[in-house]
Coordinates of C-alpha atoms in Angstrom, one line a residue:
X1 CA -252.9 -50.5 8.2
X2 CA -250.3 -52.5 7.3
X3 CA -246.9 -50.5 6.5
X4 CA -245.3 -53.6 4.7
X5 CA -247.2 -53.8 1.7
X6 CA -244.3 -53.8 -0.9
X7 CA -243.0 -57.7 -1.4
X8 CA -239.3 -58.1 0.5
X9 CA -237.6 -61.0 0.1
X10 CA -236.4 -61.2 3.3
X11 CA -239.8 -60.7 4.9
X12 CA -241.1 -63.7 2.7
X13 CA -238.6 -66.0 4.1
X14 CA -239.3 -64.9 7.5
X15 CA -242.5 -66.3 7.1
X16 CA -244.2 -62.3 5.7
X17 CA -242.8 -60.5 9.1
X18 CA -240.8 -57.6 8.6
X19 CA -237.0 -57.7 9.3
X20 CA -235.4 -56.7 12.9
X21 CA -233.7 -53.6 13.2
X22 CA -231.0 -54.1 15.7
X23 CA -231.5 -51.0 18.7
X24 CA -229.2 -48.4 18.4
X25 CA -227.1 -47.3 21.7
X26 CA -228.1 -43.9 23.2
X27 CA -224.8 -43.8 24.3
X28 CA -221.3 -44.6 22.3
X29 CA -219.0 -46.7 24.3
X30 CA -215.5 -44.8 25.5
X31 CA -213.2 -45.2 23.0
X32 CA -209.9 -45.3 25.4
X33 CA -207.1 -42.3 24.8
X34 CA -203.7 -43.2 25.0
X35 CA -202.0 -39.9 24.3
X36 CA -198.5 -39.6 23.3
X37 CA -195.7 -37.1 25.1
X38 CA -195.7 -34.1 23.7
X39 CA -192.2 -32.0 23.5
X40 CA -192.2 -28.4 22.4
X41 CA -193.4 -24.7 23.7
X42 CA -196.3 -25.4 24.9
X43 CA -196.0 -28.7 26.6
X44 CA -193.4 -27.1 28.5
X45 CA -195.1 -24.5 29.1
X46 CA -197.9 -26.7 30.8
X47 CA -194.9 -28.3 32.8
X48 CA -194.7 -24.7 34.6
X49 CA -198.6 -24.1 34.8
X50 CA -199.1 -27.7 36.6
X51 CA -195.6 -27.0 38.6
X52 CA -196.6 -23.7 39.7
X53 CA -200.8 -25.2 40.2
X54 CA -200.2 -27.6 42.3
X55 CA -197.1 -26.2 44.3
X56 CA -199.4 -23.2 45.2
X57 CA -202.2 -25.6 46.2
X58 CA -200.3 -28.1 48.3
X59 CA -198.0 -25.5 49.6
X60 CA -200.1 -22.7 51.1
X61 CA -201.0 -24.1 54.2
X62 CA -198.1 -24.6 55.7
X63 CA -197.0 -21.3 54.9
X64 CA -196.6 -19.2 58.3
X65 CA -197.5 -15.4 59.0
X66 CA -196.9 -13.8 62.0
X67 CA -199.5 -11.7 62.8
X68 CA -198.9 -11.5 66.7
X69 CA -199.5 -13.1 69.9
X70 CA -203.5 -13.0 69.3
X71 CA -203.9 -14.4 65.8
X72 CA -202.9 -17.4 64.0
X73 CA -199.8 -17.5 61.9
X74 CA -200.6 -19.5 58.7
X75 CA -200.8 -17.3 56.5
X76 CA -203.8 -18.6 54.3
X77 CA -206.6 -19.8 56.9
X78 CA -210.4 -19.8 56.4
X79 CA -211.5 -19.8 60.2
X80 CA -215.3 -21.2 60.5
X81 CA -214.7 -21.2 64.2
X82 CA -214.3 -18.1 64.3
X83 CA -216.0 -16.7 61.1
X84 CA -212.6 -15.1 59.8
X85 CA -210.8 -15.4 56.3
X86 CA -206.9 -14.9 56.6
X87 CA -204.4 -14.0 53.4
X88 CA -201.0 -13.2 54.9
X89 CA -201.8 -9.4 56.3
X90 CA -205.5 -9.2 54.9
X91 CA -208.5 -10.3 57.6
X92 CA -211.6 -10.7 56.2
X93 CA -215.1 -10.5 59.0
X94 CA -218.6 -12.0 58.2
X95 CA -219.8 -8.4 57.3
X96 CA -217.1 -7.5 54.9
X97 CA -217.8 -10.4 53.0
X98 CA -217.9 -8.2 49.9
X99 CA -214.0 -8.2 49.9
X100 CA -214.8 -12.2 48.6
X101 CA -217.6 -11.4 46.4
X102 CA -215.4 -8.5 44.3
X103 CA -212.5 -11.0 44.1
X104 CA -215.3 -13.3 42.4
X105 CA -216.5 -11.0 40.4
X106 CA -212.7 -9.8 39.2
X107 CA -212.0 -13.9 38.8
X108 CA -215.2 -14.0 36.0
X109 CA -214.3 -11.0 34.2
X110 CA -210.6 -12.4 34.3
X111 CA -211.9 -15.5 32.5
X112 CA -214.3 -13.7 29.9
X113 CA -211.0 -11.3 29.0
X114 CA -208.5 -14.6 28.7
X115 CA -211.2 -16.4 26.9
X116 CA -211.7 -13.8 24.1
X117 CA -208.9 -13.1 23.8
X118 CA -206.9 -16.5 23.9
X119 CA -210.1 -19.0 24.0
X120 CA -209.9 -22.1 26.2
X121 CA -206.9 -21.3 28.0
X122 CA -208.3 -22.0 31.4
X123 CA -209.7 -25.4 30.1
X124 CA -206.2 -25.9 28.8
X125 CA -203.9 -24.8 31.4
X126 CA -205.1 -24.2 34.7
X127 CA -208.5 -26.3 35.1
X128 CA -207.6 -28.3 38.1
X129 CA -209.3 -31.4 36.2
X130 CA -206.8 -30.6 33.4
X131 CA -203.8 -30.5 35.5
X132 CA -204.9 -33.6 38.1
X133 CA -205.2 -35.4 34.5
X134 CA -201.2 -34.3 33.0
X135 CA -200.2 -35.5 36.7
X136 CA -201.8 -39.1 36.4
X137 CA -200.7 -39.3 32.8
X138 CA -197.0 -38.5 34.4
X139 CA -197.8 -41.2 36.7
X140 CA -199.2 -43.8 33.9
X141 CA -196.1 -42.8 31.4
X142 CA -193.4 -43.8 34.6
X143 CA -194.9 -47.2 34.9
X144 CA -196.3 -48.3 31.5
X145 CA -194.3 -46.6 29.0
X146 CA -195.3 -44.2 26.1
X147 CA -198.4 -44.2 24.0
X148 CA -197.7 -47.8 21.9
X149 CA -196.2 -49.2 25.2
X150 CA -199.5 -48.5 27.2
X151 CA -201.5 -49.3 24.0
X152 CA -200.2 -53.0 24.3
X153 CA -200.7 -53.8 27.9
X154 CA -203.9 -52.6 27.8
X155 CA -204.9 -55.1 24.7
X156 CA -202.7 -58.0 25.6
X157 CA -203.6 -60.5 29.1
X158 CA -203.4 -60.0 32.7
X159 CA -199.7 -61.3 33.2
X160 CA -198.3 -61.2 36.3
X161 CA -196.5 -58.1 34.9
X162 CA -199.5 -56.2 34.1
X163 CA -201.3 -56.7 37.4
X164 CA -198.2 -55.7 38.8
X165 CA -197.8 -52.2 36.6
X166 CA -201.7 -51.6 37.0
X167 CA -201.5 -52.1 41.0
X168 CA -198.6 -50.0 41.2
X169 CA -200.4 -46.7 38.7
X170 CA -203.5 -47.0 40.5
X171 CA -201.7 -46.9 44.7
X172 CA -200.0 -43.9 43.8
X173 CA -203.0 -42.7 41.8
X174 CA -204.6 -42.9 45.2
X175 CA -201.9 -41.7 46.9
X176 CA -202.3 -38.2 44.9
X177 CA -205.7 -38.3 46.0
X178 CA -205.4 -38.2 49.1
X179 CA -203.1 -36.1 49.2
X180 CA -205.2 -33.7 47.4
X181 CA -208.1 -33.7 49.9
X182 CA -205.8 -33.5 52.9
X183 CA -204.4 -30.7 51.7
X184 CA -207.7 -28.6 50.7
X185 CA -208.9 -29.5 55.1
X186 CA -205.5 -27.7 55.8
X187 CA -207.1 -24.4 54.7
X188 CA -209.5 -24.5 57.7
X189 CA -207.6 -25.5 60.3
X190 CA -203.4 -24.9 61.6
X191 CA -202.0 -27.0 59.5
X192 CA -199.5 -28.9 61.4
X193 CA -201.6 -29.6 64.5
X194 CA -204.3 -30.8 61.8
X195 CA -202.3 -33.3 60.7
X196 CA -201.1 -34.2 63.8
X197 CA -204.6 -34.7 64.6
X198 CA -205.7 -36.5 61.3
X199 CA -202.8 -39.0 61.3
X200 CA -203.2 -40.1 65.2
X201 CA -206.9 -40.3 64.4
X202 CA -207.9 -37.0 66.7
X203 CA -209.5 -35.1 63.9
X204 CA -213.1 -34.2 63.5
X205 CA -215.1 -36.6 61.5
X206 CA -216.0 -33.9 59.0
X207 CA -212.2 -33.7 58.2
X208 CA -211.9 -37.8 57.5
X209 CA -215.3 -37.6 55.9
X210 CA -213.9 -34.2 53.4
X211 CA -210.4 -36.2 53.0
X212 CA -212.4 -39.2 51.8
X213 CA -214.7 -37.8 49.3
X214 CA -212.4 -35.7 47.2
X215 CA -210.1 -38.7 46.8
X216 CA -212.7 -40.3 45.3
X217 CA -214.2 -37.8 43.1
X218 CA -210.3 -37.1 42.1
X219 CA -209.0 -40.6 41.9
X220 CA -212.1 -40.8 39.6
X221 CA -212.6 -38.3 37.4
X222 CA -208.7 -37.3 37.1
X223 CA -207.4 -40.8 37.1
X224 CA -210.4 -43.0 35.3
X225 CA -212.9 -40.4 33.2
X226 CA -210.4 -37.7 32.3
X227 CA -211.7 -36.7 29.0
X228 CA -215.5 -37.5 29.6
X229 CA -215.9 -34.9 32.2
X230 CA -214.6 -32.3 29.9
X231 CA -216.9 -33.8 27.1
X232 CA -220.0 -34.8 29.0
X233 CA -220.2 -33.2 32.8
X234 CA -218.4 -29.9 32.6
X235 CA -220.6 -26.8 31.6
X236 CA -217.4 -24.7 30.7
X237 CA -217.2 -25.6 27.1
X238 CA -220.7 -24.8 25.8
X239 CA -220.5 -21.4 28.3
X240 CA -216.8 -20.6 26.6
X241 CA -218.6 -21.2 23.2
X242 CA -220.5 -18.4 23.6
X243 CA -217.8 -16.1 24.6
X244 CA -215.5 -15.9 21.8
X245 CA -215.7 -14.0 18.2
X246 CA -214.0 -14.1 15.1
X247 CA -211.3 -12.5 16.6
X248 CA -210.6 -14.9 19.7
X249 CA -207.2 -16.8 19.3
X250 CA -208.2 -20.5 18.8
X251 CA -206.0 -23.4 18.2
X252 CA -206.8 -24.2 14.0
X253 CA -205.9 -26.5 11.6
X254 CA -204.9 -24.4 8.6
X255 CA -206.4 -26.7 5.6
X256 CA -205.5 -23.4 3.3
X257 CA -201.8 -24.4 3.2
X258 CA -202.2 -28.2 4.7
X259 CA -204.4 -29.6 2.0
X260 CA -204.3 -31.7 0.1
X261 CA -202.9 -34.5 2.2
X262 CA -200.3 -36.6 1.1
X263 CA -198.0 -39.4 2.5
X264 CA -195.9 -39.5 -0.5
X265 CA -195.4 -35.7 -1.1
X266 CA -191.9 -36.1 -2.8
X267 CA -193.7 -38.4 -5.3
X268 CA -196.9 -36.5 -5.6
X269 CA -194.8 -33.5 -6.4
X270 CA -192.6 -35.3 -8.9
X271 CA -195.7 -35.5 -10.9
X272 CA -196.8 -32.1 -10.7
X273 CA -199.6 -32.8 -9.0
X274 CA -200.4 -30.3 -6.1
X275 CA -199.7 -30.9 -2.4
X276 CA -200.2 -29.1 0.9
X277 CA -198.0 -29.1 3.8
X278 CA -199.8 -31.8 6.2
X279 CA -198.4 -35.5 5.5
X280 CA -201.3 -37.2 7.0
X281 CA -198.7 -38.6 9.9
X282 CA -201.5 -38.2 12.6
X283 CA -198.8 -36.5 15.0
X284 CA -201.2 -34.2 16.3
X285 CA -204.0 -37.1 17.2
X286 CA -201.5 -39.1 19.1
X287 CA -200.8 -36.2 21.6
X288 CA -204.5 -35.1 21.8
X289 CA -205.5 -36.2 25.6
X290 CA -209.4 -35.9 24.0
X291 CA -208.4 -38.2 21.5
X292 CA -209.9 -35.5 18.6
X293 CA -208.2 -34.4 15.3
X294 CA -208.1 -30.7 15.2
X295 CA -207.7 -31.2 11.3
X296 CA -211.6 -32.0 11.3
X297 CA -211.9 -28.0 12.5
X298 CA -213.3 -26.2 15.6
X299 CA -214.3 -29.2 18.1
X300 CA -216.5 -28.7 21.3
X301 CA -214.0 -31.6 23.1
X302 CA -210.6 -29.2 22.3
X303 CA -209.5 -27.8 25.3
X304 CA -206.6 -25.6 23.5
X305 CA -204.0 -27.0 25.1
X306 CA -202.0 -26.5 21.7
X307 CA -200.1 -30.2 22.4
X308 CA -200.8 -30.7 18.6
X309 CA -199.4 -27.4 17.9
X310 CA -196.0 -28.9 19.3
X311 CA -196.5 -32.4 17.7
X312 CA -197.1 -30.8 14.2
X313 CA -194.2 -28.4 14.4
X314 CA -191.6 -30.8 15.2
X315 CA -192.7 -32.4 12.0
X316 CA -192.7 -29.6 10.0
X317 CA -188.7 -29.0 11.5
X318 CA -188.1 -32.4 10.0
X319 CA -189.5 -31.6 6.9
X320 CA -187.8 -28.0 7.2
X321 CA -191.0 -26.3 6.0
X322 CA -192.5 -23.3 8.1
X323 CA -194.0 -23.9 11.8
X324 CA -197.5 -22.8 11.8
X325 CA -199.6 -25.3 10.1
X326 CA -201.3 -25.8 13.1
X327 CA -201.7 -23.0 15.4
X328 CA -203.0 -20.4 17.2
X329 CA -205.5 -18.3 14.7
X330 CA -208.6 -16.0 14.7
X331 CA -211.4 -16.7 12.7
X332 CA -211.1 -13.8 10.5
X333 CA -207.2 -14.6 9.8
X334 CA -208.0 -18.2 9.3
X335 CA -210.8 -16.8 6.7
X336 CA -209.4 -14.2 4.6
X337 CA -206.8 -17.4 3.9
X338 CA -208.9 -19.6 3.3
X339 CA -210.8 -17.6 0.9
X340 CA -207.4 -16.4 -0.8
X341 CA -206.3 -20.4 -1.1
X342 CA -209.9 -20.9 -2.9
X343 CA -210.4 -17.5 -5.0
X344 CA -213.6 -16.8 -2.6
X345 CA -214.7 -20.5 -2.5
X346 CA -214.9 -20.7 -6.0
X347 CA -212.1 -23.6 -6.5
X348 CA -210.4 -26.2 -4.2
X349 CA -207.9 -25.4 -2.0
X350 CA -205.0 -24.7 -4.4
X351 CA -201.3 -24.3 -2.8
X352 CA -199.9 -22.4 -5.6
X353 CA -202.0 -19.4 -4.7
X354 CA -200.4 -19.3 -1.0
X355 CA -196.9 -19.5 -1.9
X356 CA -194.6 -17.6 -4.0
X357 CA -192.7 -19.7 -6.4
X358 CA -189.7 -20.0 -4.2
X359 CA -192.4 -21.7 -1.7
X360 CA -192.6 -18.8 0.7
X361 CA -196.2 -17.4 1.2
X362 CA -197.5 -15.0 -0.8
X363 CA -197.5 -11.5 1.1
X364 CA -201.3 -11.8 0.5
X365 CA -201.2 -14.4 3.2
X366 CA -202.6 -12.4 6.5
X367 CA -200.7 -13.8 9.7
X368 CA -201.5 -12.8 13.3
X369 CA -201.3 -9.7 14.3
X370 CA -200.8 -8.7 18.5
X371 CA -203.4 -5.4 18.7
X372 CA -205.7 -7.8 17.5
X373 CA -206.3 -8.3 21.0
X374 CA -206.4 -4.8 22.2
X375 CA -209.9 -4.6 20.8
X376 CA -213.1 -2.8 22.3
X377 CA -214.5 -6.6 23.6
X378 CA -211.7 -7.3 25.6
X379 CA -211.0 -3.4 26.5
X380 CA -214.2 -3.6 28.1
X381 CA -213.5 -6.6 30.5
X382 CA -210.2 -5.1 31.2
X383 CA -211.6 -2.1 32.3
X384 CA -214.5 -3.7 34.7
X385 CA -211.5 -5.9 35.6
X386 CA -209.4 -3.1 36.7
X387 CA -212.1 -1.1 37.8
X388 CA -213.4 -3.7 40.2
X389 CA -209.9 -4.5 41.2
X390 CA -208.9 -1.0 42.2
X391 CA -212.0 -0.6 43.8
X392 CA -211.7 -3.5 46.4
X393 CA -207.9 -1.7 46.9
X394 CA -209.7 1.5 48.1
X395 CA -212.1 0.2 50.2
X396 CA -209.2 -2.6 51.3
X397 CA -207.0 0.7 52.3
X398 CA -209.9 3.2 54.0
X399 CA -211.4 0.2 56.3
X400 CA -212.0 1.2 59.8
X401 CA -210.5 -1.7 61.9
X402 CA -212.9 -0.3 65.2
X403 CA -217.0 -0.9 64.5
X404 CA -219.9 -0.3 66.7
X405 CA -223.4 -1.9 66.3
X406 CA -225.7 -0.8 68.4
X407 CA -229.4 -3.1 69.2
X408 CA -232.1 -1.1 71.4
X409 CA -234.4 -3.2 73.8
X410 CA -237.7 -4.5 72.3
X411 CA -239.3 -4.9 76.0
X412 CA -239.4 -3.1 77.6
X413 CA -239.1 -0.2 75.1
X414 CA -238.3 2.1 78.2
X415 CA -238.8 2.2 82.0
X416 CA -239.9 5.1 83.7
X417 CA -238.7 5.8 87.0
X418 CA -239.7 6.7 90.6
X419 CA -238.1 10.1 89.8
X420 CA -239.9 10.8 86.6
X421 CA -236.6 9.7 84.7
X422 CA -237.0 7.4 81.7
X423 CA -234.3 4.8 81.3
X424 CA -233.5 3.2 77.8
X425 CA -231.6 -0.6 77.0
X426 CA -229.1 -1.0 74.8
X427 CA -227.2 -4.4 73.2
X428 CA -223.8 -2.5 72.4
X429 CA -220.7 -4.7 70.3
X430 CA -217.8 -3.0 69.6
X431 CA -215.9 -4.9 67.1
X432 CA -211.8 -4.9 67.3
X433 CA -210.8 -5.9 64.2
X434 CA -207.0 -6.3 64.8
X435 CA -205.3 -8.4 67.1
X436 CA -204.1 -6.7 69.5
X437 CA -205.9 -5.5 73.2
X438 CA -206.7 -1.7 72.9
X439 CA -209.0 0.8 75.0
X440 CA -212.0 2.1 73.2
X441 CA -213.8 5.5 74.2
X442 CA -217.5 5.1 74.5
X443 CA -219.7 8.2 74.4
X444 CA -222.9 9.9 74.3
X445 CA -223.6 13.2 71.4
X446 CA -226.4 14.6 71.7
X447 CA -229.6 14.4 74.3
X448 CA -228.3 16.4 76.6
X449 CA -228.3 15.8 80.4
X450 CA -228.6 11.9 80.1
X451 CA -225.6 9.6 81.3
X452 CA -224.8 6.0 80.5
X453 CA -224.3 3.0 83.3
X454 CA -223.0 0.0 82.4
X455 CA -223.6 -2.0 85.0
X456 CA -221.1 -4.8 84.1
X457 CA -218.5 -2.2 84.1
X458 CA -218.8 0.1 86.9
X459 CA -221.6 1.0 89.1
X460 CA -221.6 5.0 88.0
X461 CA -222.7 7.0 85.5
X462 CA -221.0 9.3 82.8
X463 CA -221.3 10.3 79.7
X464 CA -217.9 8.6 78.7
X465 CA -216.8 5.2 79.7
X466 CA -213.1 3.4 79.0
X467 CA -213.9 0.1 77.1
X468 CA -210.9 -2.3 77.2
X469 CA -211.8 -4.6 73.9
X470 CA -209.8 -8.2 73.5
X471 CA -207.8 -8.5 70.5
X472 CA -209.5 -9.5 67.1
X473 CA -213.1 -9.9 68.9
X474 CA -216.3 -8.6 69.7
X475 CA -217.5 -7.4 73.1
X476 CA -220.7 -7.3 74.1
X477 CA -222.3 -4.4 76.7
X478 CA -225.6 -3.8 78.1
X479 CA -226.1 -0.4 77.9
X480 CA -228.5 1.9 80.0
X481 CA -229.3 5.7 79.4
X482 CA -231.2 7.4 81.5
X483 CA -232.8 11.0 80.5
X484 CA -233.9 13.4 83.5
X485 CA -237.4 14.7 83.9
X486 CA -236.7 17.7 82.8
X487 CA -234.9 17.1 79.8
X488 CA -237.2 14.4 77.8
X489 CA -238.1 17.0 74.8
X490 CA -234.9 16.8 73.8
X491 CA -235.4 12.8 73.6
X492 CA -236.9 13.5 70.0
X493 CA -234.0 14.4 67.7
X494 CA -232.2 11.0 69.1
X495 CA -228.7 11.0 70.1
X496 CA -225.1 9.3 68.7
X497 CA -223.0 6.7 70.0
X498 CA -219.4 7.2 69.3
X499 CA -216.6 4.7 70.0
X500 CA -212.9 5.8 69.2
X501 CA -209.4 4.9 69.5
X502 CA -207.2 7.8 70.2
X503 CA -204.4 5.9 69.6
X504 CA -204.7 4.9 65.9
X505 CA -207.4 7.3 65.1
X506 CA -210.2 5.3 64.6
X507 CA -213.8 6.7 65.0
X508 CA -216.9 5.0 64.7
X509 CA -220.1 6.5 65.0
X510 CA -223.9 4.9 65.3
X511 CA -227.2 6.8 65.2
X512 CA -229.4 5.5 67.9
X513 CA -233.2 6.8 69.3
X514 CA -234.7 7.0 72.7
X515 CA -237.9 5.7 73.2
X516 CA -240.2 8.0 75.6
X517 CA -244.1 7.5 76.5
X518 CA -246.5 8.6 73.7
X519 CA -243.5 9.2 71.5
X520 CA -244.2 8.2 67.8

């Protein structure tokens, strides 16, 4: 069947064939961003954010705590070697790992209250790709000028100039980078002697190998990408999507007092005509580092780092009209406007029915009100916030430092001896989880009449035995009770292990059987 049947004059000159459609790309070429310096509020307010960021981050390590003779100093260490997790006076074992799950449980709660309440704050202030990206931009600004500067380099030839300004961003770019993965290895190892190590070429292989893969993936995606992993590789935006309301604070574009546009607003309003506050100047796209316009409304690509908010007000102070035209709005703010500057969607967007004749707002206008954000959504996260919080406090607070784990042999199961005795093995650890050298009390409750050896220890028997335990490790004794002839009815209601610290307190206390023949 033939799906040309109608005559085309182009497919009769082309001899009856029907015309080429040209392939469309799957996938739009990047547009390059050249955003302009912002000034104002909020960009200075990122100033601190990144300050504070990436001070914490390359600072830490080499911060020292003394936490005696027997442990390290630096005060932030996660110790594979020795499976421990230091924060200044806090040490975290394998088996108390849930002190790290409840902090990540209290950091996504965190984010679901900032994000309903405040929207993409993390994306806009503290996302590491966000901050990386405001650092290279520093960078790129100190070498190749402001937005038009950088705009004309990259469109005019390779000068020697331009090589020399491109060479020059992209070293220290590098340099950041590296700097950036040798200072995440410094949170597994002493600091200083790492880097002693690392620059005399003494270091593990996994540290070089760690150093050099995240500066790449940060010389790449913070220096090159920047806005396409927000846009195309990061999750965060679509997830965010889904957590705010119509009462989430959101960085808007109010149209109801911006529109309609004008360039000549002076003119337009010499002939009565009616104008809004925006004067088309494209302020706020210049400073957008995702090269969007917030006036086209809520974008997935906005990060809300409210640069546009600044750009917009500084105009509006030049204009000396009210700040606010773009800003920080809920849904239902931005809608009861919207609907007031319209009569309910029934006309355009008129001004007149915003302002009072003296061009204030009308009081009908609805503006932002704080308790907004005390609602029961956010309530909610703020209480399993708390909750959780308080929680890992307790539990931080009640820890016994002193912990006994107690393995009975598999084989044998028992031995009986020439005497009529039975003898049961046990794999004792006693766990000193402070560093410093202490004696721990080992005892026997219950099953009267039997004694312990420990042969590593001393070659008699008791029922109490002096354990001297290293600082901030484990010791390991093999343990033999032996039950007399006599007594092996009481072997059925098991007995108790107790290991204590007189000195601080500390009791542990593990429940333990004794295997005898034809017991079930």
């Amino acid at each position: 069947m033939n799906l040309y049947t109608a005559k085309d004059p182009k497919a009769e000159q082309s001899g009856g064939k029907p015309p080429s459609v040209p392939n469309e790309p799957l996938y739009a070429a990047r547009k390059k961003i050249f955003p302009k310096r912002a000034e104002g509020r909020f960009r200075r307010f990122k100033w601190l954010v990144m300050l504070i960021t990436l001070g914490i981050y390359y600072l830490t390590p080499w911060i020292r705590f003394d936490r005696g003779p027997f442990a390290p100093d630096q005060a932030v260490l996660v110790d594979l070697a020795n499976r421990r997790f230091y924060v200044f006076f806090i040490e975290i074992w394998p088996q108390e790992f849930f002190f790290v799950a409840g902090l990540l449980v209290m950091a996504g709660f965190g984010l679901f209250l900032v994000t309903s309440a405040v929207g993409r704050a993390w994306c806009g202030y503290t996302c590491p790709q966000t901050v990386w990206v405001d650092l290279f931009l520093v960078v790129e600004r100190f070498i190749e000028g402001d937005r038009n500067a950088r705009m004309k380099l990259d469109a005019g030839p390779w000068t020697a100039d331009k090589i020399v300004k491109r060479v020059t961003k992209h070293a220290i770019w590098l340099m950041i980078a590296v700097a950036t993965g040798g200072a995440w290895i410094f949170y597994f190892a002493d600091a200083p002697s790492l880097a002693f190590d690392f620059l005399t070429g003494q270091a593990a292989f996994v540290a070089y190998s760690t150093v050099a893969f995240l500066t790449a993936t940060t010389y790449v995606l913070g220096g090159l990408m920047r806005e396409q992993v927000c846009i195309y590789m990061c999750p965060w935006p679509r997830i965010q999507g889904a957590m705010l309301d119509d009462n989430s604070l959101v960085v808007t574009y109010n149209d109801w007092r911006g529109e309609p546009r004008g360039k000549h607003q002076k003119k337009v309003a010499a002939a009565n005509e009616a104008v809004g506050d925006c004067v088309d100047c494209n302020a706020c796209v210049a400073v957008c580092p995702m090269g969007i316009d917030i006036r086209d409304g809520q974008q997935m690509e906005c990060i809300t780092c409210a640069l546009c908010i600044d750009a917009c007000d500084s105009v509006m102070d030049k204009l000396e009209r009210p700040r606010g035209l773009i800003g920080y709005a809920t849904l239902n703010e931005y809608q009861s406007n919207m609907a007031l500057a319209t009569d309910n969607g029934q006309t355009a967007i008129q001004p007149a029915r915003v302002r009072k004749p003296d061009g204030m707002f009308s009081d009908r206008v609805r503006h932002f009100n704080w308790r907004i954000i005390l609602r029961p959504r956010t309530l909610l996260y703020m209480g399993v916030w708390t909750a959780v919080g308080i929680g890992l406090i307790i539990a931080l607070l009640s820890r016994d430092r002193l912990e006994i784990n107690v393995l009975h042999d598999r084989n044998p199961q028992y031995v009986l001896e020439s005497d009529g005795s039975i003898r049961n093995g046990y794999t004792i650890r006693l766990l000193n989880m402070i560093p410093e050298r202490r004696t721990v009390l080992l005892s026997m409750m219950g099953l009267a009449g039997a004694e312990m050896k420990i042969p590593t220890l001393t070659d008699t028997s008791d029922r109490v035995f002096a354990i001297p335990v290293e600082p901030d490790k484990a010791t390991t004794l093999k343990v033999f009770v032996t039950l007399p002839k006599g007594a092996v009815g009481d072997a059925r209601e098991g007995f108790s292990f107790i290991a204590e610290d007189r000195a601080s307190h500390e009791k542990d206390v593990y429940r333990a059987n004794f295997n005898t023949p034809g017991a079930k």
